[in-house]
Steps between C-alpha positions, in 0.01 A plus 500: 500500500129575525421532128294182487231396747606214729276356769642489851553159657386610844375796704546529875503758777826609656557414863636751746853361471488512121376860508798603714736308272355675194539846655857418603582382146356818346697724741822318412428522128397868480693768686201739500262245653433648844236363734273795423516432126445127550188575705360688200561205267432215743267634772560322835136393543441395138492135400790409271504208259762328286436335164742235374548455125644205305811703405585546875381861501335611824254790497419675828195721527215633707232235514217585261677810368831563319830314468776700670825301462622209290796271559662381177673186633300445819807545720470867587815607313317653201187654648340799325209735572208503258378821337214499752756521784694777324180697445459503878868566579677649194826559691555128567707461179713737292355553154611562144291762318416439135561762234128522433167328553510343153793281609271335755316322217799271457527441875134400523558264208754306708824656369802560725620855567785621276735785586399711193146517642610648836504873577843579645486770774706819463722387789582182311415131521427389858731245658382139511639147496408200290206296628333780697119534504380820328161634395396675177294820476385735226562877512240690700353189664620392849352149470730218385409297191754215530755330725822323405871442568795691356705303249824693557648760731495873428876490435457224242209688343711814451781295348248347258387847394156455662407236248338162556262366761466696823230309686371146467128541567343251741153652540307785338161670499232289321689170517336193654629582851331842480181336372502247787385768745148472635429852373740608227543875516727780383651777715405793277347601168837485322481118495323394181445154353824468303701810592573724800533877482543779757241533775254770384412589860863578589545690175207728577590543868852603396360759263259623768786541751696699243204729438448554876835676524381773262369830641121456533446845360654390171278345236541117541509460125816714484723227645829615338641842580665728246831474686491120491414500132783746426741263679382216278546712186843618618604143574393392153690791347811419699488132401474599135803731521310830475627786714299704747231709327522878493256736670301546186478123457365457853184689407430246225589216735246628754226485237600146410513408869148624565364314199673174597386539859136535397519204260668269751272598788190432291639161405581416861156597627333290231710192584434539873124524455490181294715300740314619809168406349629148442626467856178637646308248291705220652460600864140621500342156452271403785423143605189480279694626198780247559240221521342615174840520333582148620179364350565679172855368475378150585239500223749652254749224581239223472397631158841577349783298657363200689442200274353167599836331441657732763280357774551408777732788589644613839339813638832688525582427136151602393537827690847597373477373140133566417324740738774761552574542125132591451508800732484848341835665416659683791273340763644295787261220594544390862279219632564619857311824428187308405229374731634144463855584619638166372519340157362168627193664656431698182514190280281306743247784497484485119464122522205531738330718238537223241733686260798272565575184694800482733654250738753553777819294487564419864862400440600815308251714693384661178169536319487332159271629221341191343235618256312801364125517459478672162121487515490712813299823457795719601723329245241514222416867557861623511653631177880471506699813426752508219854553621630843404853554380700703753624806314660659807769239546872560452585620151773354282682609192533147367272483198501121483387474863210738434395299198510186710279653766250607235507153347401329824444126486161346571461123512163331546385140484172459314284203410275394214190281552549141385245236399490385862376830643307640202162379641561704818574817301199443276273448802583843649502673160875562483698497176713196427719665239672763718781474754442532876720578797507257792269715711253543210495125436439434871207742494346307209495170686367663817226668297401154380501369858277786611268461200450127559493542880775242555630625836448229761242624756664325794850623411525835320867439410416191292353485148289205385594382150226453244563304178607803294742639760640155581577434131657842462733439792581129485393335174803336343718589800394206717605147422241256376336308779558778752206672666430860406481743793161638596614823665799737513624766740456860387870578534584216256224572250651801325847349460364168373277680250791713371713187464249367244542806276768565236785703648622810313718793598508867408818708509488879455804728478430859403277494193582137411264224615534129424253224589631145472356158572633303793657601829767769498846342504752664732828660403781253570834620639762225516867510599737222390870437471686507171844380401773643720273518806336817369139582578237618254143603574225431246177697479213362290124537466501881498287508182194400703530831686550708183870556568747534213808280540740741327388797711516297820849372416624856443362615837637199689844562354506838676319381812721198569820636341529172310499394138161387365389314188168403346451151354208304359360224717580159347189333363268769642353829398658784685837632612712490813734761648836376630679705766853418610529425873268372773262795514181301552374710795583830328302401189195393701505825699544706181198339333283570804613858565545631147244303299241416766508123439326333798730278704271200453577513128878479547651152523856489638731199461865494611672191359837602644390398850417143406 
């Protein structure tokens, strides 16, 4: 429901009568919604607002903060809490617990919850009816990651053998509703960019409470007693069908017990020291250190992820999709712990320093990032860090998945100087035979502007065009008889200059790198009907991303449980993979998650809906 960004039609404050109506609707909808709990989610003195969307969805939230509830049909019958509300009051909704944190990757990709992914309690499946609101959690983490409605009752689920869809997901962590908050945040360090694991703080506190029950006179490293270890060994022997050991065997068992105890205790102490150091590193940051970390993440994002074509960009999107991914591993970055307290104030402070330019959208009440000053001293002096591969993540025994991770995909758009811009490159002493990235090409033209002193004295954001720069930008692009411009805004200069160069693209997968002329063509996924009202999904253009059609067809056959074939494209170079059935969304998600193909390079077309 909130996979794609949709602008709200209107924003308005709730009147007193509407506030009471909203609270009454929530109490009727959720049996656990007491007045005390509602006061935690919707404080009595806080200003509440409602945003109306074109698809009739209403989003209720604290003004200037987080969305708390959303109404699917706008009539109050299908109202749900957001993850922000459940982080404040976890007991508002019952929750399904996933089998492991790895399953959350699919949930955060927009997939519905299936019964095979749910951990069934020892007392059995809880009782529920069809159409009930439920939350989703991961083991060891009390914070919900998604909200949805049950697709069948517990009785029907047991009859179906706990197969099929359990929960139709309406909203999840990192979707556009989560990103619409004034200050996107996470409840604990277990929430990462694309997956959620157990909360490390709770894990360590649980281990600390266990250790506190031990006699203080006993060495804390000796966490397992000989009696406990003997019970474990006896239980293993009993399960394997071995009888009780004799007296002479017990002496040997004691030696084994002592050895195992020492080995396990050493391992446990080592793990605890590592985890505690990480947690201490997260919570020991002072205000000055948080400010410094914010500035570092900002510069890293401006260097590595923010391109000129991405601008302008909403502040919340910039924060969640660009700044947060640049934070060090295991560190929770909270804007509220900085001296700025709010995202908008932080961005405005950076704008006052000249690094970026921002503008406040009065209707959406959000700060928009418009441009980046890549000639700013802070930007020029910062050297971006190379992203390290996380080797501590969850392991897998699937060899093909490991190979895919190692052969990560890198796609970059590069440009070659053309006859139009060659004089600019020659003037600043740059080579005309090599390929440049967009940021490098922009630096070339700004070096020329600085060398020739073309910045307009009365308006520092405007560049005066001399004959050489004017020809490079507009010669042959303006109709005869039209007047050539005499000046250009700085924010348009770089993009116009790049547009006069020859576009190329570079694709790297593992040790293979290919550079081709022209813009990178996207992978096309198209579903159409065949004879007999059957659907078939075609996948073409994978060669541009160094994907083998035969290998991909074999994997999709297992992934989609459908027959696949490979055929040559008529009249074109290349092949296409045909998959039986309308699996257009599954293929797009598979290419993104397994092969790292950026979403902007996937073109989806469903002809069956025409």
